[in-house]
Tab-separated table of C-alpha atoms in Angstrom:
chain	number	residue	atom	x	y	z
A	70	MET	CA	29.616	28.534	50.538
A	71	ARG	CA	30.120	25.020	51.908
A	72	MET	CA	28.544	22.136	50.014
A	73	SER	CA	27.412	20.509	53.277
A	74	ARG	CA	25.113	23.517	53.830
A	75	TYR	CA	24.124	24.158	50.217
A	76	PHE	CA	20.904	23.204	48.452
A	77	LEU	CA	22.199	21.582	45.269
A	78	PRO	CA	19.821	18.811	44.105
A	79	VAL	CA	22.139	17.244	41.504
A	80	LEU	CA	20.607	14.548	39.283
A	81	LYS	CA	22.613	11.583	38.021
A	82	GLU	CA	20.189	10.766	35.224
A	83	THR	CA	19.023	13.110	32.481
A	84	PRO	CA	15.280	13.874	32.664
A	85	SER	CA	13.441	12.570	29.609
A	86	GLU	CA	11.910	15.958	28.741
A	87	ALA	CA	15.306	17.649	28.272
A	88	GLN	CA	16.080	17.740	24.550
A	89	ILE	CA	19.069	20.074	24.361
A	90	VAL	CA	22.337	20.370	26.266
A	91	SER	CA	21.511	23.490	28.269
A	92	HIS	CA	18.183	22.110	29.481
A	93	ARG	CA	19.792	18.775	30.443
A	94	TYR	CA	22.631	20.368	32.371
A	95	MET	CA	20.495	23.002	34.092
A	96	LEU	CA	18.194	20.268	35.409
A	97	ARG	CA	21.023	17.887	36.307
A	98	ALA	CA	23.047	20.634	38.043
A	99	GLY	CA	20.061	21.565	40.208
A	100	MET	CA	19.744	25.057	38.738
A	101	ILE	CA	16.033	25.018	37.884
A	102	LYS	CA	12.892	22.995	38.508
A	103	GLN	CA	9.910	23.049	36.196
A	104	SER	CA	6.733	24.371	37.781
A	105	SER	CA	4.526	24.030	34.690
A	106	ALA	CA	5.089	24.119	30.939
A	107	GLY	CA	7.684	26.806	30.195
A	108	ILE	CA	7.717	28.104	33.799
A	109	TYR	CA	10.580	27.363	36.208
A	110	SER	CA	11.658	27.893	39.775
A	111	TRP	CA	15.229	29.181	39.940
A	112	LEU	CA	17.122	27.210	42.565
A	113	PRO	CA	20.151	28.692	44.387
A	114	LEU	CA	22.841	27.817	41.814
A	115	GLY	CA	20.757	28.933	38.827
A	116	TYR	CA	19.596	32.073	40.601
A	117	LYS	CA	23.195	32.991	41.415
A	118	VAL	CA	24.202	32.848	37.734
A	119	LEU	CA	21.050	34.759	36.786
A	120	LYS	CA	22.074	37.596	39.133
A	121	LYS	CA	25.651	37.585	37.773
A	122	ILE	CA	24.281	38.080	34.246
A	123	GLU	CA	21.831	40.726	35.447
A	124	ASN	CA	24.629	42.679	37.155
A	125	ILE	CA	26.711	42.771	33.963
A	126	VAL	CA	23.691	44.064	32.034
A	127	HIS	CA	23.097	46.773	34.652
A	128	GLU	CA	26.750	47.843	34.629
A	129	GLU	CA	26.914	48.188	30.857
A	130	GLN	CA	23.582	50.013	30.647
A	131	GLU	CA	24.705	52.496	33.270
A	132	ARG	CA	28.036	52.897	31.468
A	133	ALA	CA	26.044	53.925	28.378
A	134	GLY	CA	24.088	56.519	30.365
A	135	HIS	CA	20.795	54.632	30.626
A	136	MET	CA	18.653	54.798	33.769
A	137	ALA	CA	17.218	51.759	35.544
A	138	MET	CA	13.579	51.692	36.611
A	139	LEU	CA	10.959	49.033	37.351
A	140	MET	CA	7.464	48.691	35.915
A	141	PRO	CA	4.675	46.299	36.959
A	142	THR	CA	4.300	42.809	35.539
A	143	ILE	CA	0.518	43.372	35.254
A	144	GLN	CA	-0.645	46.133	32.890
A	145	SER	CA	-4.002	47.661	32.081
A	146	ALA	CA	-5.259	46.674	28.647
A	147	ASP	CA	-6.398	50.271	28.087
A	148	LEU	CA	-2.879	51.374	27.144
A	149	TRP	CA	-2.573	48.572	24.582
A	150	LYS	CA	-5.978	49.424	23.118
A	151	GLU	CA	-4.790	53.012	22.811
A	152	SER	CA	-1.708	51.978	20.840
A	153	GLY	CA	-3.679	49.551	18.679
A	154	ARG	CA	-1.673	46.489	19.722
A	155	TYR	CA	-4.154	44.804	22.064
A	156	ASP	CA	-5.934	42.880	19.316
A	157	ASP	CA	-2.894	42.605	17.057
A	158	TYR	CA	-0.503	40.953	19.496
A	159	GLY	CA	-2.115	37.536	19.246
A	160	GLU	CA	-2.516	34.536	21.519
A	161	GLU	CA	0.955	34.912	23.073
A	162	MET	CA	-0.490	37.663	25.269
A	163	LEU	CA	-1.938	36.356	28.540
A	164	ARG	CA	-5.159	38.351	28.966
A	165	ILE	CA	-6.804	38.431	32.393
A	166	LYS	CA	-9.566	40.281	34.238
A	167	ASP	CA	-9.371	41.677	37.756
A	168	ARG	CA	-12.189	41.449	40.309
A	169	HIS	CA	-13.799	44.585	38.864
A	170	ASP	CA	-13.958	42.964	35.416
A	171	ARG	CA	-11.288	45.280	34.000
A	172	ASP	CA	-9.156	43.947	31.167
A	173	MET	CA	-5.569	43.381	32.282
A	174	LEU	CA	-2.573	41.526	30.857
A	175	PHE	CA	0.697	39.988	31.998
A	176	THR	CA	3.479	42.066	30.444
A	177	PRO	CA	5.041	40.617	27.276
A	178	THR	CA	6.825	43.955	26.660
A	179	ALA	CA	6.343	47.503	27.929
A	180	GLU	CA	6.394	50.069	25.096
A	181	GLU	CA	2.909	51.339	26.003
A	182	MET	CA	3.531	51.629	29.719
A	183	VAL	CA	6.832	53.472	29.396
A	184	THR	CA	5.315	55.802	26.784
A	185	ASP	CA	2.521	56.627	29.233
A	186	ILE	CA	5.098	57.412	31.927
A	187	PHE	CA	7.018	59.615	29.495
A	188	ARG	CA	3.997	61.616	28.291
A	189	SER	CA	2.885	62.207	31.891
A	190	HIS	CA	6.134	63.869	32.917
A	191	VAL	CA	8.100	65.148	29.912
A	192	SER	CA	6.859	68.094	27.865
A	193	SER	CA	9.923	69.892	26.464
A	194	TYR	CA	12.633	68.957	23.988
A	195	LYS	CA	15.088	70.291	26.572
A	196	ASP	CA	14.518	67.118	28.611
A	197	LEU	CA	15.715	64.925	25.735
A	198	PRO	CA	17.429	62.597	25.011
A	199	LEU	CA	16.124	60.123	27.563
A	200	THR	CA	16.687	56.366	27.863
A	201	MET	CA	15.210	54.219	30.614
A	202	TYR	CA	15.292	50.466	31.070
A	203	GLN	CA	14.191	47.737	33.422
A	204	ILE	CA	15.047	44.105	34.114
A	205	GLN	CA	11.744	42.443	34.851
A	206	TRP	CA	9.810	39.201	34.416
A	207	LYS	CA	7.754	38.880	31.241
A	208	PHE	CA	5.229	36.333	30.017
A	209	ARG	CA	4.459	35.177	26.497
A	210	ASP	CA	2.143	32.216	26.110
A	211	GLU	CA	4.246	30.192	23.679
A	212	ARG	CA	2.300	27.547	21.784
A	213	ARG	CA	5.079	25.005	22.307
A	214	PRO	CA	7.376	25.993	25.194
A	215	ARG	CA	10.475	23.821	24.997
A	216	PHE	CA	14.230	23.706	25.476
A	217	GLY	CA	14.041	24.839	29.102
A	218	VAL	CA	14.799	28.523	29.630
A	219	MET	CA	15.591	28.917	25.923
A	220	ARG	CA	11.932	29.044	24.995
A	221	GLY	CA	9.950	29.408	28.177
A	222	ARG	CA	6.703	31.232	28.764
A	223	GLU	CA	7.933	33.226	31.766
A	224	PHE	CA	11.327	34.842	31.281
A	225	TYR	CA	13.571	37.536	32.748
A	226	MET	CA	14.359	40.318	30.310
A	227	LYS	CA	16.092	43.645	30.125
A	228	ASP	CA	13.913	46.010	28.089
A	229	GLY	CA	15.028	49.574	27.439
A	230	TYR	CA	13.329	52.509	25.711
A	231	ASN	CA	14.801	55.661	24.221
A	232	PHE	CA	12.995	58.963	23.599
A	233	ASP	CA	14.588	61.447	21.195
A	234	LEU	CA	13.610	64.615	19.359
A	235	THR	CA	14.702	63.560	15.863
A	236	LYS	CA	15.300	60.423	13.850
A	237	GLU	CA	19.044	61.191	13.800
A	238	ASP	CA	19.098	61.370	17.599
A	239	ALA	CA	17.155	58.119	17.873
A	240	LEU	CA	19.504	56.337	15.473
A	241	HIS	CA	22.403	57.441	17.662
A	242	ALA	CA	20.585	55.796	20.581
A	243	TYR	CA	20.265	52.673	18.408
A	244	ASN	CA	24.002	52.687	17.719
A	245	ARG	CA	24.750	53.352	21.390
A	246	HIS	CA	22.761	50.285	22.360
A	247	LEU	CA	24.592	48.156	19.826
A	248	VAL	CA	27.916	49.181	21.362
A	249	SER	CA	26.716	48.490	24.906
A	250	TYR	CA	25.364	45.088	23.880
A	251	LEU	CA	28.644	44.077	22.251
A	252	ARG	CA	30.443	44.896	25.497
A	253	THR	CA	27.793	43.051	27.544
A	254	TYR	CA	28.016	39.791	25.627
A	255	GLU	CA	31.807	39.745	25.440
A	256	ARG	CA	32.004	40.180	29.213
A	257	MET	CA	29.929	36.986	29.440
A	258	GLY	CA	32.363	35.085	27.248
A	259	LEU	CA	30.014	35.101	24.248
A	260	GLN	CA	30.368	36.165	20.648
A	261	ALA	CA	26.937	37.519	19.789
A	262	ILE	CA	26.712	38.581	16.139
A	263	PRO	CA	24.360	41.465	15.233
A	264	MET	CA	22.185	40.347	12.315
A	265	ARG	CA	19.604	42.194	10.260
A	266	ALA	CA	16.259	40.841	11.466
A	267	ASP	CA	12.481	41.125	11.275
A	268	SER	CA	10.749	43.479	13.722
A	269	GLY	CA	7.737	41.256	14.423
A	270	PRO	CA	4.976	42.701	16.660
A	271	ILE	CA	7.246	45.477	18.006
A	272	GLY	CA	7.237	47.247	14.627
A	273	GLY	CA	9.697	49.475	12.819
A	274	ASP	CA	12.080	49.140	9.887
A	275	ASP	CA	15.450	49.205	11.672
A	276	THR	CA	16.244	46.201	13.832
A	277	HIS	CA	19.155	43.885	14.575
A	278	GLU	CA	19.113	40.650	16.528
A	279	PHE	CA	22.154	39.431	18.431
A	280	LEU	CA	22.687	35.741	17.845
A	281	VAL	CA	25.065	33.199	19.337
A	282	LEU	CA	25.959	30.461	16.862
A	283	ALA	CA	24.887	27.043	18.153
A	284	GLU	CA	23.553	23.844	16.626
A	285	THR	CA	20.434	24.066	18.778
A	286	GLY	CA	19.562	27.611	17.685
A	287	GLU	CA	15.959	28.231	16.668
A	288	SER	CA	16.911	30.545	13.786
A	289	GLU	CA	18.628	29.723	10.530
A	290	VAL	CA	21.303	32.344	9.849
A	291	PHE	CA	23.368	33.310	6.823
A	292	TYR	CA	26.618	35.194	7.307
A	293	ASP	CA	30.006	36.190	5.993
A	294	SER	CA	32.503	34.220	8.121
A	295	ALA	CA	34.571	37.404	8.443
A	296	VAL	CA	32.069	38.627	11.078
A	297	THR	CA	33.307	35.947	13.475
A	298	ASP	CA	36.745	37.611	13.463
A	299	LEU	CA	35.341	40.836	14.929
A	300	THR	CA	35.779	41.564	18.629
A	301	PHE	CA	35.034	44.703	20.597
A	302	GLY	CA	37.761	44.045	23.138
A	303	ASP	CA	38.647	46.583	25.806
A	304	ARG	CA	38.420	49.678	23.613
A	305	GLU	CA	36.981	52.779	25.263
A	306	ILE	CA	33.979	54.434	23.618
A	307	ASP	CA	32.468	57.824	24.373
A	308	TYR	CA	28.768	57.021	24.225
A	309	ASP	CA	27.955	60.689	23.538
A	310	ASN	CA	30.197	60.668	20.466
A	311	VAL	CA	27.947	60.151	17.449
A	312	GLU	CA	30.816	59.342	15.074
A	313	GLN	CA	32.413	56.759	17.386
A	314	CYS	CA	29.170	54.866	17.938
A	315	ALA	CA	28.294	55.020	14.244
A	316	GLY	CA	31.759	53.685	13.435
A	317	VAL	CA	31.225	50.624	15.637
A	318	MET	CA	27.805	50.072	14.058
A	319	GLU	CA	29.351	50.172	10.591
A	320	GLU	CA	32.209	47.871	11.589
A	321	PHE	CA	29.937	45.188	13.032
A	322	THR	CA	27.003	45.347	10.584
A	323	THR	CA	28.534	46.025	7.154
A	324	LYS	CA	29.451	42.405	6.447
A	325	TYR	CA	26.562	40.147	5.515
A	326	ALA	CA	24.770	38.602	8.504
A	327	ARG	CA	21.025	37.978	8.439
A	328	THR	CA	18.380	35.734	9.899
A	329	ASP	CA	16.210	33.656	7.596
A	330	GLU	CA	13.355	36.221	7.753
A	331	THR	CA	15.473	38.908	6.054
A	332	HIS	CA	17.874	36.738	4.058
A	333	ASP	CA	18.631	38.096	0.562
A	334	GLU	CA	20.116	35.407	-1.647
A	335	ALA	CA	21.386	37.887	-4.238
A	336	LEU	CA	23.289	39.918	-1.642
A	337	PHE	CA	24.571	36.754	0.004
A	338	ASN	CA	25.982	35.555	-3.321
A	339	GLU	CA	28.160	38.675	-3.457
A	340	VAL	CA	30.111	37.320	-0.474
A	341	PRO	CA	33.179	35.286	-1.548
A	342	GLU	CA	32.083	31.652	-1.723
A	343	GLU	CA	34.580	30.392	0.838
A	344	ARG	CA	33.192	32.890	3.382
A	345	ARG	CA	29.484	32.114	2.826
A	346	LYS	CA	28.251	30.279	5.912
A	347	THR	CA	24.895	28.886	7.003
A	348	ALA	CA	24.264	27.895	10.609
A	349	ARG	CA	21.796	27.978	13.484
A	350	GLY	CA	21.697	30.831	15.969
A	351	ILE	CA	20.270	31.525	19.426
A	352	GLU	CA	18.757	34.989	19.780
A	353	VAL	CA	19.958	36.677	22.988
A	354	GLY	CA	18.916	40.271	22.293
A	355	GLN	CA	17.376	42.678	19.814
A	356	ILE	CA	17.378	46.426	19.190
A	357	PHE	CA	14.646	48.380	17.390
A	358	TYR	CA	14.097	51.863	16.007
A	359	PHE	CA	10.403	52.403	15.303
A	360	GLY	CA	10.160	56.166	15.012
A	361	THR	CA	6.862	57.714	16.089
A	362	LYS	CA	4.708	54.557	15.963
A	363	TYR	CA	3.800	54.715	19.652
A	364	SER	CA	4.275	58.407	20.329
A	365	GLU	CA	1.773	59.391	17.610
A	366	ALA	CA	-0.798	56.804	18.672
A	367	MET	CA	-0.489	57.736	22.352
A	368	LYS	CA	0.144	61.480	21.871
A	369	ALA	CA	3.577	61.452	23.480
A	370	THR	CA	4.754	64.859	22.263
A	371	VAL	CA	7.181	67.509	23.430
A	372	GLN	CA	7.363	71.185	22.672
A	373	GLY	CA	10.016	71.586	19.984
A	374	PRO	CA	12.508	74.455	19.623
A	375	ASP	CA	9.902	76.359	17.570
A	376	GLY	CA	7.279	75.998	20.305
A	377	LYS	CA	5.185	73.490	18.363
A	378	PRO	CA	4.358	69.995	19.672
A	379	VAL	CA	6.218	67.139	17.963
A	380	PRO	CA	5.952	63.386	18.565
A	381	VAL	CA	9.148	61.903	19.954
A	382	HIS	CA	11.176	59.286	18.099
A	383	MET	CA	11.517	56.017	19.969
A	384	GLY	CA	13.269	52.682	20.007
A	385	SER	CA	13.293	49.647	22.264
A	386	HIS	CA	16.140	47.329	23.149
A	387	GLY	CA	15.975	43.910	24.790
A	388	ILE	CA	18.341	41.353	26.276
A	389	GLY	CA	17.087	37.913	27.304
A	390	VAL	CA	18.700	37.655	30.731
A	391	SER	CA	17.302	34.230	31.660
A	392	ARG	CA	17.728	32.932	28.107
A	393	LEU	CA	21.415	33.874	28.264
A	394	LEU	CA	22.064	31.092	30.779
A	395	GLY	CA	20.976	28.551	28.212
A	396	ALA	CA	22.923	30.257	25.433
A	397	ILE	CA	26.130	30.333	27.487
A	398	ILE	CA	25.823	26.630	28.314
A	399	GLU	CA	25.115	25.762	24.665
A	400	ALA	CA	28.269	27.633	23.683
A	401	SER	CA	30.437	26.406	26.584
A	402	HIS	CA	30.168	22.780	27.727
A	403	ASP	CA	31.620	19.318	27.259
A	404	ASP	CA	30.408	15.784	27.904
A	405	LYS	CA	31.039	16.189	31.656
A	406	GLY	CA	28.957	19.304	32.171
A	407	ILE	CA	28.919	23.082	32.028
A	408	ILE	CA	32.031	25.247	31.597
A	409	TRP	CA	31.202	28.708	32.937
A	410	PRO	CA	33.166	31.691	31.590
A	411	GLU	CA	34.837	33.554	34.461
A	412	GLY	CA	32.559	36.572	34.013
A	413	VAL	CA	29.357	34.724	34.967
A	414	THR	CA	30.459	31.754	37.080
A	415	PRO	CA	28.312	31.250	40.196
A	416	TYR	CA	31.421	30.622	42.305
A	417	HIS	CA	34.923	31.671	41.386
A	418	CYS	CA	36.634	28.478	42.481
A	419	GLY	CA	35.811	25.040	43.823
A	420	ILE	CA	37.741	23.531	46.725
A	421	VAL	CA	37.752	19.720	46.869
A	422	ASN	CA	38.919	17.992	50.022
A	423	LEU	CA	40.051	14.486	49.037
A	424	LYS	CA	39.994	13.206	52.599
A	425	GLN	CA	37.404	14.968	54.736
A	426	GLY	CA	38.228	14.348	58.374
A	427	ASP	CA	41.991	14.338	57.859
A	428	GLU	CA	43.353	16.995	60.208
A	429	ASP	CA	45.880	18.475	57.784
A	430	ALA	CA	43.560	18.381	54.742
A	431	ASP	CA	40.704	19.975	56.690
A	432	ALA	CA	42.989	22.724	58.003
A	433	ALA	CA	44.435	23.450	54.539
A	434	CYS	CA	40.944	23.680	53.002
A	435	GLU	CA	39.765	26.016	55.755
A	436	SER	CA	42.801	28.219	55.164
A	437	LEU	CA	42.183	28.319	51.403
A	438	TYR	CA	38.512	29.122	51.999
A	439	LYS	CA	39.347	32.025	54.314
A	440	SER	CA	42.096	33.363	52.033
A	441	LEU	CA	39.840	33.391	48.954
A	442	THR	CA	36.879	34.965	50.755
A	443	GLY	CA	39.230	37.513	52.300
A	444	LEU	CA	40.130	38.653	48.787
A	445	GLY	CA	36.465	39.153	47.906
A	446	LEU	CA	36.193	35.895	45.952
A	447	GLU	CA	33.489	33.276	46.415
A	448	PRO	CA	34.737	29.692	46.715
A	449	LEU	CA	32.481	26.637	46.847
A	450	TYR	CA	34.045	24.210	49.320
A	451	ASP	CA	33.038	20.566	48.923
A	452	ASP	CA	33.366	19.508	52.552
A	453	ARG	CA	31.049	16.493	52.240
A	454	LYS	CA	32.168	13.028	53.315
A	455	GLU	CA	31.859	11.691	49.784
A	456	ARG	CA	34.271	9.741	47.608
A	457	ALA	CA	36.658	11.825	45.509
A	458	GLY	CA	35.196	10.642	42.202
A	459	GLY	CA	31.741	11.888	43.155
A	460	LYS	CA	33.120	15.265	44.208
A	461	PHE	CA	34.998	15.667	40.917
A	462	ALA	CA	31.907	14.676	38.925
A	463	THR	CA	29.796	17.281	40.715
A	464	MET	CA	32.385	20.005	40.168
A	465	ASP	CA	32.646	19.124	36.471
A	466	LEU	CA	28.857	19.137	36.107
A	467	ILE	CA	28.289	22.544	37.711
A	468	GLY	CA	31.178	23.959	35.697
A	469	LEU	CA	33.212	26.231	37.985
A	470	PRO	CA	36.180	27.468	35.901
A	471	TRP	CA	38.835	26.601	38.511
A	472	ARG	CA	39.227	23.874	41.108
A	473	ILE	CA	41.736	23.531	43.935
A	474	THR	CA	42.198	19.916	45.031
A	475	VAL	CA	43.618	19.249	48.488
A	476	GLY	CA	44.840	15.851	49.672
A	477	PRO	CA	47.165	14.465	52.370
A	478	ARG	CA	49.757	13.231	49.850
A	479	GLY	CA	50.172	16.624	48.167
A	480	LEU	CA	50.232	18.465	51.477
A	481	LYS	CA	53.222	16.380	52.589
A	482	ASN	CA	55.062	18.059	49.698
A	483	GLY	CA	53.537	21.449	50.485
A	484	VAL	CA	51.359	21.577	47.362
A	485	VAL	CA	47.762	21.555	46.196
A	486	GLU	CA	46.487	21.065	42.633
A	487	LEU	CA	44.919	23.895	40.606
A	488	THR	CA	42.854	22.638	37.648
A	489	SER	CA	41.311	24.531	34.734
A	490	ARG	CA	37.821	23.264	33.929
A	491	ARG	CA	38.117	24.441	30.330
A	492	THR	CA	41.424	22.788	29.418
A	493	GLY	CA	41.594	20.073	32.058
A	494	GLU	CA	45.202	21.032	32.752
A	495	SER	CA	46.419	20.798	36.351
A	496	GLU	CA	49.349	22.424	38.089
A	497	GLU	CA	50.823	21.727	41.491
A	498	MET	CA	51.733	24.740	43.614
A	499	SER	CA	51.687	25.968	47.170
A	500	PRO	CA	48.291	26.905	48.624
A	501	ALA	CA	49.354	30.574	48.732
A	502	ASP	CA	50.355	30.522	45.062
A	503	ALA	CA	47.040	28.868	44.120
A	504	VAL	CA	45.116	31.627	45.879
A	505	ALA	CA	47.264	34.300	44.226
A	506	LYS	CA	46.754	32.785	40.754
A	507	VAL	CA	42.975	32.551	41.140
A	508	ALA	CA	42.879	36.150	42.373
A	509	ALA	CA	44.956	37.308	39.397
A	510	ILE	CA	42.664	35.515	36.950
A	511	TYR	CA	39.610	37.308	38.297
A	512	ALA	CA	41.268	40.720	38.576
A	513	ASN	CA	39.965	41.535	35.075
A	514	HIS	CA	36.435	40.286	35.791
């Protein structure tokens, strides 16, 4: 993409309504525009990052053997009345009526709908286990939407649902999701800690939230600092192997880590004092096992091995896809702007032409642009006739991890400058070497 053709409405001043870093930078970098309270339009740069995050979620769900689907944003209230949640869910649910005066609602979550799909088509235990998921827009009418996409009313979420014959099978699905989520977040450059949490309106006794530590987090968290030393890394896991998945669950959830709703002071005091930490955390996902809560209420049964009908055991598993943009920025920024991890950056590399209109500089930038795109990378070429300081400020604000700077003086010596956004370190090298280094960096992403 060339900046001269791109829609990037960068703001120099911080809008007064932006209270936290991620909201400020998303508005200033032209990623979103507020439509109404807690509802945003996603402009090209923001939408591009949103799709990068979505693709990682899809890849890791498919790696775990889960099947993508898509359900409507508008549901019939009849299903929710059947499960007993229609009146219990509260004012966060946006209730509407269609032209025939039928009760409808804008989806806050989809346990009822997916259970109805399951019971309509699955009747035998031989068709289990089964896990389906979607990435779809949701709506929850927050009393006080704030912090941009961190606590909006409309949000983009991955919600998955497992159906299993027994509790043991369903707990394996729970563990499998924990493993897939650890991989997902690490690919985004995040350390998301699984913490024992409260189930809220979803229900069930077994649930973990994944939280990214940040000063602006909405949750108070208590944890053993040893959990921050854990990484999943590039280990290979057989998702059908019960023992392997259970081993990862034990490794990542044995040490104390809880949100304030489930905090146990006595247990916390058993942690060595120097490792007892209190902080704020941003929730970016949650997994639930809730047994037969929905299957019994909605008669979602299968014929068991003995020929008798049994209600299936279920769980649900969510990742806040749109919220993750805010969480990543909160965890990765400086006073100049965003610093995108390589796994989710909207463009792999920025190209800055210090003297647009100079024959040699223009030709070198065009060559770099073609070389990078030829390797399957996406550069953002700032080909505007702007001063160099303004170009650098824009690149720092939007946070591309790498920048190649091209100017007449360097070209006389046969070099360009490759700069790391994260460290600020620059290195002079030939244009070909700069392309090769950028390509090598992204080979693992």
